[in-house]
XYZ file of C-alpha atoms in Angstrom:
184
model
C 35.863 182.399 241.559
C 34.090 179.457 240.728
C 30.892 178.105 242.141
C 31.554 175.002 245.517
C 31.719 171.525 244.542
C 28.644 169.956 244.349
C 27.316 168.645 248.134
C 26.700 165.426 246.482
C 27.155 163.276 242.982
C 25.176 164.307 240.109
C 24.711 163.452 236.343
C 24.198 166.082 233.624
C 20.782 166.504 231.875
C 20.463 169.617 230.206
C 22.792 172.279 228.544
C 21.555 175.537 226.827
C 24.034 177.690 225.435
C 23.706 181.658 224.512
C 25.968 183.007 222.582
C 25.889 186.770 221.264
C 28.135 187.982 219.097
C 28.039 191.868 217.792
C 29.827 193.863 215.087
C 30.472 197.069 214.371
C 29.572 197.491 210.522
C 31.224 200.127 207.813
C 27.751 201.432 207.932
C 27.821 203.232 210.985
C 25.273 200.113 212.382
C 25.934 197.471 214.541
C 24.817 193.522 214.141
C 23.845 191.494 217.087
C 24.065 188.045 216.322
C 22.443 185.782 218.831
C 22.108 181.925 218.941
C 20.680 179.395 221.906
C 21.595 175.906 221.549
C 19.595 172.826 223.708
C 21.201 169.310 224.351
C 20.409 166.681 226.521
C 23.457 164.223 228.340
C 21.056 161.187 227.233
C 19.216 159.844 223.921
C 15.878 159.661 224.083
C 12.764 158.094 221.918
C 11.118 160.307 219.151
C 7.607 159.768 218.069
C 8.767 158.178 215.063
C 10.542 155.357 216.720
C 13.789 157.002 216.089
C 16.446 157.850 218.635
C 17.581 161.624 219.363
C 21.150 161.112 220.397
C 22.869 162.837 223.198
C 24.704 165.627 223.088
C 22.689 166.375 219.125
C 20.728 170.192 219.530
C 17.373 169.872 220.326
C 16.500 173.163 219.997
C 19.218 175.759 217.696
C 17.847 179.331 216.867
C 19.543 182.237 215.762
C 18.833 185.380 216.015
C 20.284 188.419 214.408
C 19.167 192.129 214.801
C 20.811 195.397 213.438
C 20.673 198.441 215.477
C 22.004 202.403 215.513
C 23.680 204.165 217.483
C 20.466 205.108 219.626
C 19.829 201.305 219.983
C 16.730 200.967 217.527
C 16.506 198.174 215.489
C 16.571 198.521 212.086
C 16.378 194.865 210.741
C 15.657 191.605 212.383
C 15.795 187.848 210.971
C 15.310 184.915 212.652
C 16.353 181.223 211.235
C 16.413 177.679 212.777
C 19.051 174.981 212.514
C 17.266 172.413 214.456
C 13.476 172.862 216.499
C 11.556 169.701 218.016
C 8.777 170.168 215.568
C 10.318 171.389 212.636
C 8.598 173.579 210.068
C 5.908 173.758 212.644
C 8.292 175.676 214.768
C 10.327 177.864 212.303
C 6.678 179.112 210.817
C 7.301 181.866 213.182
C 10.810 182.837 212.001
C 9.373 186.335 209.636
C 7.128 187.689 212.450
C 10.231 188.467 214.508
C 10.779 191.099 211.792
C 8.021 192.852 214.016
C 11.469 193.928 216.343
C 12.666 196.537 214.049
C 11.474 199.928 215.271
C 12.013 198.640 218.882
C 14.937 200.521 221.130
C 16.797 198.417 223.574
C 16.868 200.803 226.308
C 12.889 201.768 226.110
C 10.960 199.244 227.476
C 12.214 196.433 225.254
C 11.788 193.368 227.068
C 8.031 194.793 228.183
C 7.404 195.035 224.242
C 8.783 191.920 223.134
C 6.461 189.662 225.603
C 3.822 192.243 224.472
C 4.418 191.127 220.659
C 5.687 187.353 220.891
C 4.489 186.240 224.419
C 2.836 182.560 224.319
C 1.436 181.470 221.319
C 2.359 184.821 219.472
C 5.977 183.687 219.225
C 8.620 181.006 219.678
C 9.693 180.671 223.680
C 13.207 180.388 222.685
C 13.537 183.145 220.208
C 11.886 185.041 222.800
C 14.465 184.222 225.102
C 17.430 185.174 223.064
C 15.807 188.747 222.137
C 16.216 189.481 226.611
C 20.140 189.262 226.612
C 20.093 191.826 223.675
C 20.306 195.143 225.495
C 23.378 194.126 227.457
C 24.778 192.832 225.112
C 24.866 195.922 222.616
C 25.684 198.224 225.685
C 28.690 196.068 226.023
C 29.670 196.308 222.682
C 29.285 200.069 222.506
C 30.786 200.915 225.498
C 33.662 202.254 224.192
C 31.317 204.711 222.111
C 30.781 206.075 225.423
C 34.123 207.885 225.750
C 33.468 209.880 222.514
C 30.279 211.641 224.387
C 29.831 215.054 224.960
C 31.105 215.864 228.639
C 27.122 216.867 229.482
C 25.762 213.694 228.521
C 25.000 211.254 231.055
C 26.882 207.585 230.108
C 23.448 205.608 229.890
C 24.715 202.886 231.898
C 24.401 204.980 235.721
C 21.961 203.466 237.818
C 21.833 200.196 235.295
C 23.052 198.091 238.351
C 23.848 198.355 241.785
C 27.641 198.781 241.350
C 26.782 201.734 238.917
C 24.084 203.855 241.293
C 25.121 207.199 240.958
C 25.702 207.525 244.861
C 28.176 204.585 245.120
C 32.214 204.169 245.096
C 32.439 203.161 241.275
C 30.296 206.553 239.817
C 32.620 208.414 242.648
C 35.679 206.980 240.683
C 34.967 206.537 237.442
C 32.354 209.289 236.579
C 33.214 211.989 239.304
C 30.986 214.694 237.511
C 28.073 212.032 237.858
C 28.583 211.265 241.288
C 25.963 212.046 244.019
C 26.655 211.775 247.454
C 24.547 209.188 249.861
C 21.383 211.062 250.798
C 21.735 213.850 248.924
C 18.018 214.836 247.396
C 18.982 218.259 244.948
């Protein structure tokens, strides 16, 4: 269902795009390739008198990490296609290799701003490194079937339509399920 029609006329200004893609690899690993594109609906004045045309990426990073089957990266490069200050900007690209040894699912996004917050790392990189973890449980939820019976699918309680005391778990994951209120 789509979002209402505006409540009055507007003009566009800004578009960033995310785009993840990930792939399973004959390795037994899996690649996460992410990349965040900026635009702006108007051309505007650079510095050096030229013009940036609209609609031309301000802003287009890429990001790709490799991770296991436990979601711990195991290799992480970074690489620019456009950045408002240029060489200034992709500088940064090799300390991002400071992800690998990072798991998704254990305080990732806490670690990241920990290692590339403000001035330790590039804002938009940053950015693309938080849609990581749902991405790759996304892309390995199919691994999930092949679990052992005793092993709890990691994704219970990772949202409120998957809390372990509501109508999907009671469905879906019956031997997961607990009842409303019930403490044991």
């Amino acid at each position: 269902m789509p979002l209402s029609e505006p409540a009055c006329p507007r003009q566009p200004m800004h578009t960033r795009s995310i785009r993840v893609q990930a792939y399973s690899r004959e390795d037994g690993l899996w690649d996460l390739d992410a990349e965040l594109i900026d635009t702006k609906a108007y051309d505007f004045p650079l510095r050096s008198g030229e013009v940036h045309p609209a609609g031309a990426p301000i802003h287009h990073m890429h990001l790709r990490v490799t991770i296991d089957t436990q979601l711990t990266i195991t290799d992480a490069q970074v690489a620019y296609d456009a950045a408002p200050y240029g060489d200034f900007c992709s500088a940064i690209a090799p300390d991002y290799r400071r992800l690998i040894g990072l798991n998704l699912l254990k305080q990732f996004r806490h670690q990241v701003r920990e290692r590339f917050g403000r001035a330790a790392g590039c804002t938009h990189v940053t950015e693309l490194t938080s849609v990581l973890p749902t991405v790759a449980i996304q892309s390995m939820v199919g691994q999930q079937r092949r679990l052992p019976a005793d092993q709890r699918p990691f994704q219970l309680d990772g949202c409120h339509a998957l809390r372990v005391d509501g109508p999907v778990v009671r469905e879906h994951y019956p031997s997961w399920y607990v009842p409303p209120g019930d403490t044991s």
